[in-house]
Short mmCIF file of C-alpha atoms in Angstrom, two decimals:
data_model
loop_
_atom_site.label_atom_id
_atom_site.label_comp_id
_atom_site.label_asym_id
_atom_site.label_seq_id
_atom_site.Cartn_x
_atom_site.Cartn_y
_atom_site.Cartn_z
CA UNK L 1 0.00 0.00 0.00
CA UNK L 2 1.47 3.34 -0.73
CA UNK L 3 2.13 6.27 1.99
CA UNK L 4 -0.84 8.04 0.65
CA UNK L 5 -3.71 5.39 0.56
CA UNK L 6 -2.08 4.46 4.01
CA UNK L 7 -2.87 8.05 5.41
CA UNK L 8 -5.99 8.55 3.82
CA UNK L 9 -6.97 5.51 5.41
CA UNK L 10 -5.89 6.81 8.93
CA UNK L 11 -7.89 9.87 8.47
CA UNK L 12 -10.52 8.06 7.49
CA UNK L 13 -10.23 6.05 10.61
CA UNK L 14 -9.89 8.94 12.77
CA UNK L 15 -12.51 10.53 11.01
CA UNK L 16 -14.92 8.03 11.64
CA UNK L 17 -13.80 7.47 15.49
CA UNK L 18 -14.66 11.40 15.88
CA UNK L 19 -17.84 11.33 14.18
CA UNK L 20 -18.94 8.01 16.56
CA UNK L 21 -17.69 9.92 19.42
CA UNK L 22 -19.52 13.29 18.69
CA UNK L 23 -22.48 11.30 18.47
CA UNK L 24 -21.96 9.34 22.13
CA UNK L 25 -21.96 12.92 23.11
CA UNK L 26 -24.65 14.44 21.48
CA UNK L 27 -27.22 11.89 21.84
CA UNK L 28 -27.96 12.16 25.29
CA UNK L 29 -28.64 16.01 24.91
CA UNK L 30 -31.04 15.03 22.06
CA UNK L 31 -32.87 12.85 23.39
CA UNK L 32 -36.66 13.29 24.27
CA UNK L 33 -36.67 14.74 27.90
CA UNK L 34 -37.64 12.46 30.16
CA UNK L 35 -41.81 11.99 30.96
CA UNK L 36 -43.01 13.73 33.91
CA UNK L 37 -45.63 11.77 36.13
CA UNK L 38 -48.27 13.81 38.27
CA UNK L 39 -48.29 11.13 41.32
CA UNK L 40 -50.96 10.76 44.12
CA UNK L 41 -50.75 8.82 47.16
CA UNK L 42 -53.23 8.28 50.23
CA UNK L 43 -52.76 6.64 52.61
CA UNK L 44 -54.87 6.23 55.60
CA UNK L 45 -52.31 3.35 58.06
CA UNK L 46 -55.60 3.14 60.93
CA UNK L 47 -57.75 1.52 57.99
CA UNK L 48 -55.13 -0.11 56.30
CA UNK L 49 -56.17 1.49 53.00
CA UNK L 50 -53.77 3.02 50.58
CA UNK L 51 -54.46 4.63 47.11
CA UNK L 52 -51.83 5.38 44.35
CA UNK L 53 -52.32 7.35 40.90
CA UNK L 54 -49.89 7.90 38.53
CA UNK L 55 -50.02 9.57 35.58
CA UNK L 56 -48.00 10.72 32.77
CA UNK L 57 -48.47 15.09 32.65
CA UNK L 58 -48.48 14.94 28.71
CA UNK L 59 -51.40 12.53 28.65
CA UNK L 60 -53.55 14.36 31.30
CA UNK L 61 -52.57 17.34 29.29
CA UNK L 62 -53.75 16.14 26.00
CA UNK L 63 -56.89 13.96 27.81
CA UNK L 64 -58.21 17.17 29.38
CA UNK L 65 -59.47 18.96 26.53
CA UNK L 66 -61.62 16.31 25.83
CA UNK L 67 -63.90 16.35 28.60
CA UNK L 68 -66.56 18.80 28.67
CA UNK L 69 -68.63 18.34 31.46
CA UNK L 70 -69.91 21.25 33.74
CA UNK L 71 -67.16 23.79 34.81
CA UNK L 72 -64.83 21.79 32.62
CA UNK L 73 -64.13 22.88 29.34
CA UNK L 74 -61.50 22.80 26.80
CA UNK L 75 -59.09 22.28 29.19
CA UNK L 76 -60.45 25.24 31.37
CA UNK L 77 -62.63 25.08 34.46
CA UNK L 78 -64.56 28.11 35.09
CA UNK L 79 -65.08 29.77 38.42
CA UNK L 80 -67.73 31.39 39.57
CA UNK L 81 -67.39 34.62 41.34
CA UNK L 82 -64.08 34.76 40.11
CA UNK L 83 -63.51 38.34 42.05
CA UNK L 84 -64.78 36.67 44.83
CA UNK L 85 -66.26 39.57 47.15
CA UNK L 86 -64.42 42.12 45.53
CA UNK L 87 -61.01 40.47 45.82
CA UNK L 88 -59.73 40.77 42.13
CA UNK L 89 -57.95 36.92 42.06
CA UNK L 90 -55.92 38.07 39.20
CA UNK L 91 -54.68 41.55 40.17
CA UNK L 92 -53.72 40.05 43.79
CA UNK L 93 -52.08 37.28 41.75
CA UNK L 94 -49.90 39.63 39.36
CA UNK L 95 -48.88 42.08 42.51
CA UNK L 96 -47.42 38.86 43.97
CA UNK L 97 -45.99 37.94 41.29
CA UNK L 98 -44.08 41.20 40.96
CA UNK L 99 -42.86 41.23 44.56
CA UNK L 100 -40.00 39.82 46.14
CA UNK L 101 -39.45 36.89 48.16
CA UNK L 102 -41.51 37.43 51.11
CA UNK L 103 -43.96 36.46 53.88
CA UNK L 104 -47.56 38.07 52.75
CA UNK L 105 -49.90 36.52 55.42
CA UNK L 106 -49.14 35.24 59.17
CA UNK L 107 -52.33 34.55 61.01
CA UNK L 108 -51.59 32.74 64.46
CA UNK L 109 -54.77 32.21 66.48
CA UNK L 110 -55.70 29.52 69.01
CA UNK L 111 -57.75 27.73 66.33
CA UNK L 112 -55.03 27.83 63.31
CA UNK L 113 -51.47 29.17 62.08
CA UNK L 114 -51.80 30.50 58.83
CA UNK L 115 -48.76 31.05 55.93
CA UNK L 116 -48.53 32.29 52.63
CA UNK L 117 -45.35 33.36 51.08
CA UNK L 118 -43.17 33.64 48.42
CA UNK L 119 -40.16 32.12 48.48
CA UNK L 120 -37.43 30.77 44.95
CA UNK L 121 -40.13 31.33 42.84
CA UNK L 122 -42.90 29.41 44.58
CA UNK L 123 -46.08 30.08 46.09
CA UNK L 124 -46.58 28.99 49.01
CA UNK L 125 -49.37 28.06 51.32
CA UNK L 126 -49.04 26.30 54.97
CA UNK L 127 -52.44 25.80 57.08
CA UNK L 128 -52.24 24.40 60.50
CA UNK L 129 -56.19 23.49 61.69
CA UNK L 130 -56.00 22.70 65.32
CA UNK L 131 -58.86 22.43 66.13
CA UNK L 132 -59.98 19.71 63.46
CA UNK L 133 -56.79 17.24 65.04
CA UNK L 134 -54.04 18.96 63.59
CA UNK L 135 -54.52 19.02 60.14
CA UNK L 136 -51.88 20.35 58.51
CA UNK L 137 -52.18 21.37 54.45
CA UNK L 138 -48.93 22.25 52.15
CA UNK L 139 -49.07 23.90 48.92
CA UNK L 140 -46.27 25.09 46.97
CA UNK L 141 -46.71 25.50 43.29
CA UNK L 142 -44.19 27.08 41.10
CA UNK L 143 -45.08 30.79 39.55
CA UNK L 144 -44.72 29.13 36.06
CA UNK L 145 -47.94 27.13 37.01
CA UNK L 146 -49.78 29.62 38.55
CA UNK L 147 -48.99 32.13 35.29
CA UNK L 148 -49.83 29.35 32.88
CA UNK L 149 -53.70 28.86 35.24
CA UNK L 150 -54.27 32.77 33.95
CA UNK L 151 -51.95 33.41 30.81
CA UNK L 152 -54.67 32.20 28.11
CA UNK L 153 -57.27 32.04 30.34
CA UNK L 154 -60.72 34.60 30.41
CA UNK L 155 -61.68 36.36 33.48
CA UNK L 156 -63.78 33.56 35.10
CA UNK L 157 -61.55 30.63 33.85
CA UNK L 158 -58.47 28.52 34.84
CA UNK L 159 -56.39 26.57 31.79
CA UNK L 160 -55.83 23.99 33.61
CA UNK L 161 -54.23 22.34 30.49
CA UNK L 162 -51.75 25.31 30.02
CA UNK L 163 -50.67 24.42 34.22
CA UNK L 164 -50.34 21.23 33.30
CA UNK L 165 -47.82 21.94 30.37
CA UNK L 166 -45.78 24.34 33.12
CA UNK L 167 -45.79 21.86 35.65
CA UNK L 168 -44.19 19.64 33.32
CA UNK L 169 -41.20 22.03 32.81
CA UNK L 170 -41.19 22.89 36.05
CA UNK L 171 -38.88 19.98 37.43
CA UNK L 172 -39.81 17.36 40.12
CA UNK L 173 -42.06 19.22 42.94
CA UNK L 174 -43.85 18.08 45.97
CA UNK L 175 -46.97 20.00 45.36
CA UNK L 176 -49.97 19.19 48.19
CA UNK L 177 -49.61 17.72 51.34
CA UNK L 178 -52.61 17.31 53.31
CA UNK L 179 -52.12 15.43 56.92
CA UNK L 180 -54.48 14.49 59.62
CA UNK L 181 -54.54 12.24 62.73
CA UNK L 182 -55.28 9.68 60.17
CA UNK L 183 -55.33 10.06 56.62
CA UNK L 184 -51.61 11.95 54.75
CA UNK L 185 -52.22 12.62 51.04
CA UNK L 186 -49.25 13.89 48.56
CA UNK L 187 -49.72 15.49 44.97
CA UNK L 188 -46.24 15.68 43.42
CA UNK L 189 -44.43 15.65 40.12
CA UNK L 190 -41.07 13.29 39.22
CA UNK L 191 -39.88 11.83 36.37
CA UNK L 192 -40.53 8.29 37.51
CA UNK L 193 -43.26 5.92 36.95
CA UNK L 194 -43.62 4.39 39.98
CA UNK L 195 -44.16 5.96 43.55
CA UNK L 196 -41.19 3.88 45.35
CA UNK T 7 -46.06 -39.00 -1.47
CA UNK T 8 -44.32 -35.82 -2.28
CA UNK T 9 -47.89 -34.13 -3.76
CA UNK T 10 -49.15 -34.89 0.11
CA UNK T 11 -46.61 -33.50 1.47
CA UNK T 12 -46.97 -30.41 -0.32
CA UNK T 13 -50.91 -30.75 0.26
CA UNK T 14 -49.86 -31.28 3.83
CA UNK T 15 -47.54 -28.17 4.31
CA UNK T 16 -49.70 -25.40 2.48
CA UNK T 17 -52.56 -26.64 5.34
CA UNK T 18 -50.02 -25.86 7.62
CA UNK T 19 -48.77 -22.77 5.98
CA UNK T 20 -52.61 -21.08 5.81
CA UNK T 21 -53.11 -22.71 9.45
CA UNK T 22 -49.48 -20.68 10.95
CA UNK T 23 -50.24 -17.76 8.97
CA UNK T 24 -54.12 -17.49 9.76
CA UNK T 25 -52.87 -17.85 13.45
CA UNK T 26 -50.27 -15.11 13.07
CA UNK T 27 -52.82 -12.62 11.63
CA UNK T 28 -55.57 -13.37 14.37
CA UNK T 29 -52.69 -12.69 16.99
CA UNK T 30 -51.38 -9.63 15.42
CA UNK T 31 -53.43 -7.39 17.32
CA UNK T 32 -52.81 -9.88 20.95
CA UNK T 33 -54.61 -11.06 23.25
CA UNK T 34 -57.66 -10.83 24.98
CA UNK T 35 -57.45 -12.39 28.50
CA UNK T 36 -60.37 -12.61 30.98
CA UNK T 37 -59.85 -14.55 34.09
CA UNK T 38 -62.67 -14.99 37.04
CA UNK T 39 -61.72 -16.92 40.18
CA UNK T 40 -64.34 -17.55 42.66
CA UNK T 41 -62.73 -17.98 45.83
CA UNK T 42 -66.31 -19.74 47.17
CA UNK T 43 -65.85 -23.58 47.26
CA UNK T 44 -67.71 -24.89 44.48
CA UNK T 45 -67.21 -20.92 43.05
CA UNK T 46 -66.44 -21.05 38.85
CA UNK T 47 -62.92 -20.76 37.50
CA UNK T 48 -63.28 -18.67 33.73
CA UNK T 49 -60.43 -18.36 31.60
CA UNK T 50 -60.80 -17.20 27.92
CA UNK T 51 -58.21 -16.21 25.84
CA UNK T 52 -59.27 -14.42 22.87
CA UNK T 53 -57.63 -12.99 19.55
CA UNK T 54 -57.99 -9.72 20.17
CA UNK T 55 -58.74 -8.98 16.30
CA UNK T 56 -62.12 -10.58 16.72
CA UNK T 57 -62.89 -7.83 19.25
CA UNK T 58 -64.36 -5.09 16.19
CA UNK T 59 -66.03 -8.60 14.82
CA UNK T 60 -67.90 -9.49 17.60
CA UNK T 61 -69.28 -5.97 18.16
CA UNK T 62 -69.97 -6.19 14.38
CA UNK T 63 -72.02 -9.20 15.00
CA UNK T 64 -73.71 -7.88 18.33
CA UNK T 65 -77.66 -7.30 18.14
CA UNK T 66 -78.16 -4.11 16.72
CA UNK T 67 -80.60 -3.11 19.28
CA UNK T 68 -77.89 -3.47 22.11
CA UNK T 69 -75.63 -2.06 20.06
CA UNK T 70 -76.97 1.28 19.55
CA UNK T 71 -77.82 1.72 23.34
CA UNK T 72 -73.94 0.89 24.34
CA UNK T 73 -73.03 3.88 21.21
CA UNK T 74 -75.64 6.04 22.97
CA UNK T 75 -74.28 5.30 26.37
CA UNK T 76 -70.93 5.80 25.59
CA UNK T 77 -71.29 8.54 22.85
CA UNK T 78 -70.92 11.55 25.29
CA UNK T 79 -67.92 10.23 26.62
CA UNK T 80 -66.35 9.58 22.97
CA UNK T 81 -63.91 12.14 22.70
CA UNK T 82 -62.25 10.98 26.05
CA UNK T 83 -61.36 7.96 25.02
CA UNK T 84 -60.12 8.38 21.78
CA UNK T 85 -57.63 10.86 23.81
CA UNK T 86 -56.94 8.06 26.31
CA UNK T 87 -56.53 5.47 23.83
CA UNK T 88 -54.08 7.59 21.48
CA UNK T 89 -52.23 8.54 24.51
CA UNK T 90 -52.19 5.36 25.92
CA UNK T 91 -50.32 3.95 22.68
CA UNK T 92 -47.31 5.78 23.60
CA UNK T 93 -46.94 5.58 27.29
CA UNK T 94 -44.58 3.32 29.24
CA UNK T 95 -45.54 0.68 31.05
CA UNK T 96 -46.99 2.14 33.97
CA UNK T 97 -49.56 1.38 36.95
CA UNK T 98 -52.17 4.01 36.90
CA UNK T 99 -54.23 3.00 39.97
CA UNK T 100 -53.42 0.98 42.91
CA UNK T 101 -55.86 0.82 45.23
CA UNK T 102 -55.24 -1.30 48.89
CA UNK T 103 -58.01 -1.67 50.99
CA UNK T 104 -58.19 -4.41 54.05
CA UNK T 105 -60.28 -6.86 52.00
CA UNK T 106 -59.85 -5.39 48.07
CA UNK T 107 -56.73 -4.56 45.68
CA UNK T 108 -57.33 -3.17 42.31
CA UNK T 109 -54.75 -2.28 40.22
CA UNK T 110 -55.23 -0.69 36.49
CA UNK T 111 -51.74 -0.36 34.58
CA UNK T 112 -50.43 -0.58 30.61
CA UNK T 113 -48.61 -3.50 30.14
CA UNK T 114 -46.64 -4.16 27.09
CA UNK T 115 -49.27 -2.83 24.45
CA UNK T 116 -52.10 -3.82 26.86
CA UNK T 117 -54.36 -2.38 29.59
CA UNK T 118 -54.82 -4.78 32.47
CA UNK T 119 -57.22 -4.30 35.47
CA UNK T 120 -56.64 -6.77 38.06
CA UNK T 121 -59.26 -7.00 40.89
CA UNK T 122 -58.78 -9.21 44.22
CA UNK T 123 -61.46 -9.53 46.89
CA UNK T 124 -63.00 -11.69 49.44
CA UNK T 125 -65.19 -13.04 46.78
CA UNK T 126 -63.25 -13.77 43.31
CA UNK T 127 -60.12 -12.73 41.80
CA UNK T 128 -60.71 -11.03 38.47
CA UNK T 129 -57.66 -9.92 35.55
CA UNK T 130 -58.92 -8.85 32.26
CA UNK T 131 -56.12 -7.93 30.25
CA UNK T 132 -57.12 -6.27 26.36
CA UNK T 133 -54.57 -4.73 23.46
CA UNK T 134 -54.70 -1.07 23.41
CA UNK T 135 -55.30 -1.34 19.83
CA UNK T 136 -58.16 -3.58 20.04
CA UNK T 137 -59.57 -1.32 22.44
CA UNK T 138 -59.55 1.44 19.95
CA UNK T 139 -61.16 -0.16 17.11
CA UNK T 140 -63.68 -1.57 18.79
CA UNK T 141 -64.70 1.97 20.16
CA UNK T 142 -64.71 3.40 16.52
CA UNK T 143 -67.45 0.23 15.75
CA UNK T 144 -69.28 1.69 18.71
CA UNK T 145 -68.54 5.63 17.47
CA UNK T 146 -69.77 4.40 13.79
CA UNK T 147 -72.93 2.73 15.35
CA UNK T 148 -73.30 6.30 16.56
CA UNK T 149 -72.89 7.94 13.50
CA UNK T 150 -75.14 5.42 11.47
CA UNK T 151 -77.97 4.35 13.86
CA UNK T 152 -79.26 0.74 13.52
#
């Protein structure tokens, strides 16, 4: 073989080692991103009884608009009363929004602690009941969600659809907790299929 | 000799490839257990192909109620169905009570609903696909009462 075939033949080689390399590199980057699941768990240990939902956001997304049954409607559920005693749901909304960080409400009576806040983009709500045996409830929902519930929505309406879609690029987030003396139920978003 | 042979292996040839094509869609599995002592044990296995057939061949007066029953609630399944298709394998609902489980989950291509009481164990187990033309027989029994 003569010195020229021989080093076209290397460069070939080295060509093709690059290009299989690039693409062990790129591939992962390219690759669909991974399914978020919307998971629900109850669990209630002083029956024994235990339920578990899973399901995938893009389906519930795309499974949504096909219902149309009472308030719910293309996707959208629409609320009555929407100002709700001349609170403007929307304009309290946006001037959250806007502000910084912060602690908004602190209500601490002997019947319940009350929290809502602000905090890395969140909104967040914590309710202590104590007089119905310590129930606690936990809400923290990105801002991306809550912008997405109003974005395309009218006046009197919540795209539920459109928060789904959010919540989906919103990265794994423990959404609801709800506990009681007997009963603890979770809302949150991963990317696995399975609640172990 | 040879001429039966050859009679012999075209049989067989139709008989393997009419079996492939009524298992191209799967399986349709429905299995009862009575747990009461003298309590029935059902197990059919069915092509799931003959699924769109049988509704086909079901009297058209109970036909069209089943498309009116299900007709408002149309749309949702088609969107459940497609979706379905392209899912992982996944278990939707588990539900654990002290004398119940029920579990519904997608299964390689199928959905399976597996139900376990006091009483009976039940596991029906249908292709996806199946599923979805048999609910366009239904949606064209809407479209074109009986």
């Amino acid at each position: 073989m003569s010195e020229t075939k021989r080093r076209r033949m290397q460069m070939a080689t080295v060509l093709c080692l690059l290009s299989t390399g690039m693409t062990a590199l790129v591939a992962p980057l390219m690759a669909a991103p991974a399914e978020k699941y919307l998971h629900v768990n109850v669990e209630d240990p002083t029956r024994g009884e235990s339920v578990n939902v899973n399901v995938t956001l893009s389906m519930a997304e795309k499974i949504l608009p096909a219902i149309n049954n009472h308030d719910l409607h293309d996707g959208k559920v629409s609320i009555h009363n929407a100002e709700m005693n001349g609170v403007d749901l929307r304009a309290l909304l946006d001037a959250v929004r806007t502000a910084p960080d912060n602690e908004f409400v602190t209500v601490k009576d002997k019947d319940s602690d009350v929290r809502v806040a602000k905090a890395n983009g969140n909104f967040i709500v914590h309710v202590i009941d104590k007089k119905n045996k310590e129930q606690r409830v936990d809400v923290t929902i990105p801002f991306k969600v809550v912008d997405a519930l109003f974005a395309t929505a009218k006046n009197d309406e919540l795209d539920i659809a459109a928060a789904l879609r959010a919540l989906g690029n919103a990265g794994d987030v423990l959404l609801v907790t709800v506990q009681d003396s007997s009963q603890k139920v979770r809302v949150w978003v991963d990317s696995r299929n399975t609640q172990d | 000799m040879i001429l039966l042979g050859k009679i012999v292996l075209g049989i067989a040839g139709v008989g393997l490839a009419g079996a492939g094509v009524l298992c191209s869609e799967g399986l349709i599995q429905v299995r009862v257990i009575e747990k009461e002592p003298r309590g029935h044990h059902i197990n059919v296995i069915a092509p799931a192909v003959l699924a769109p057939i049988a509704v086909h061949l079901a009297p058209r007066h109970d036909l069209a109620r089943a498309a009116r029953d299900v007709q408002p609630y149309l749309p949702a399944i088609r969107a459940t169905l497609d979706n379905l298709r392209d899912t992982d394998d996944v278990v939707f609902v588990q539900v654990n009570e002290l004398d119940e489980h029920v579990q519904v989950s997608k299964s390689g291509g199928s959905l399976v609903v597996d139900v376990d009481n006091a009483g009976e164990t039940v596991h029906v187990s249908a292709p996806i696909c199946a599923m979805s033309s048999t609910v366009e027989q239904l949606a064209a029994a809407t479209s074109n009462p009986l």
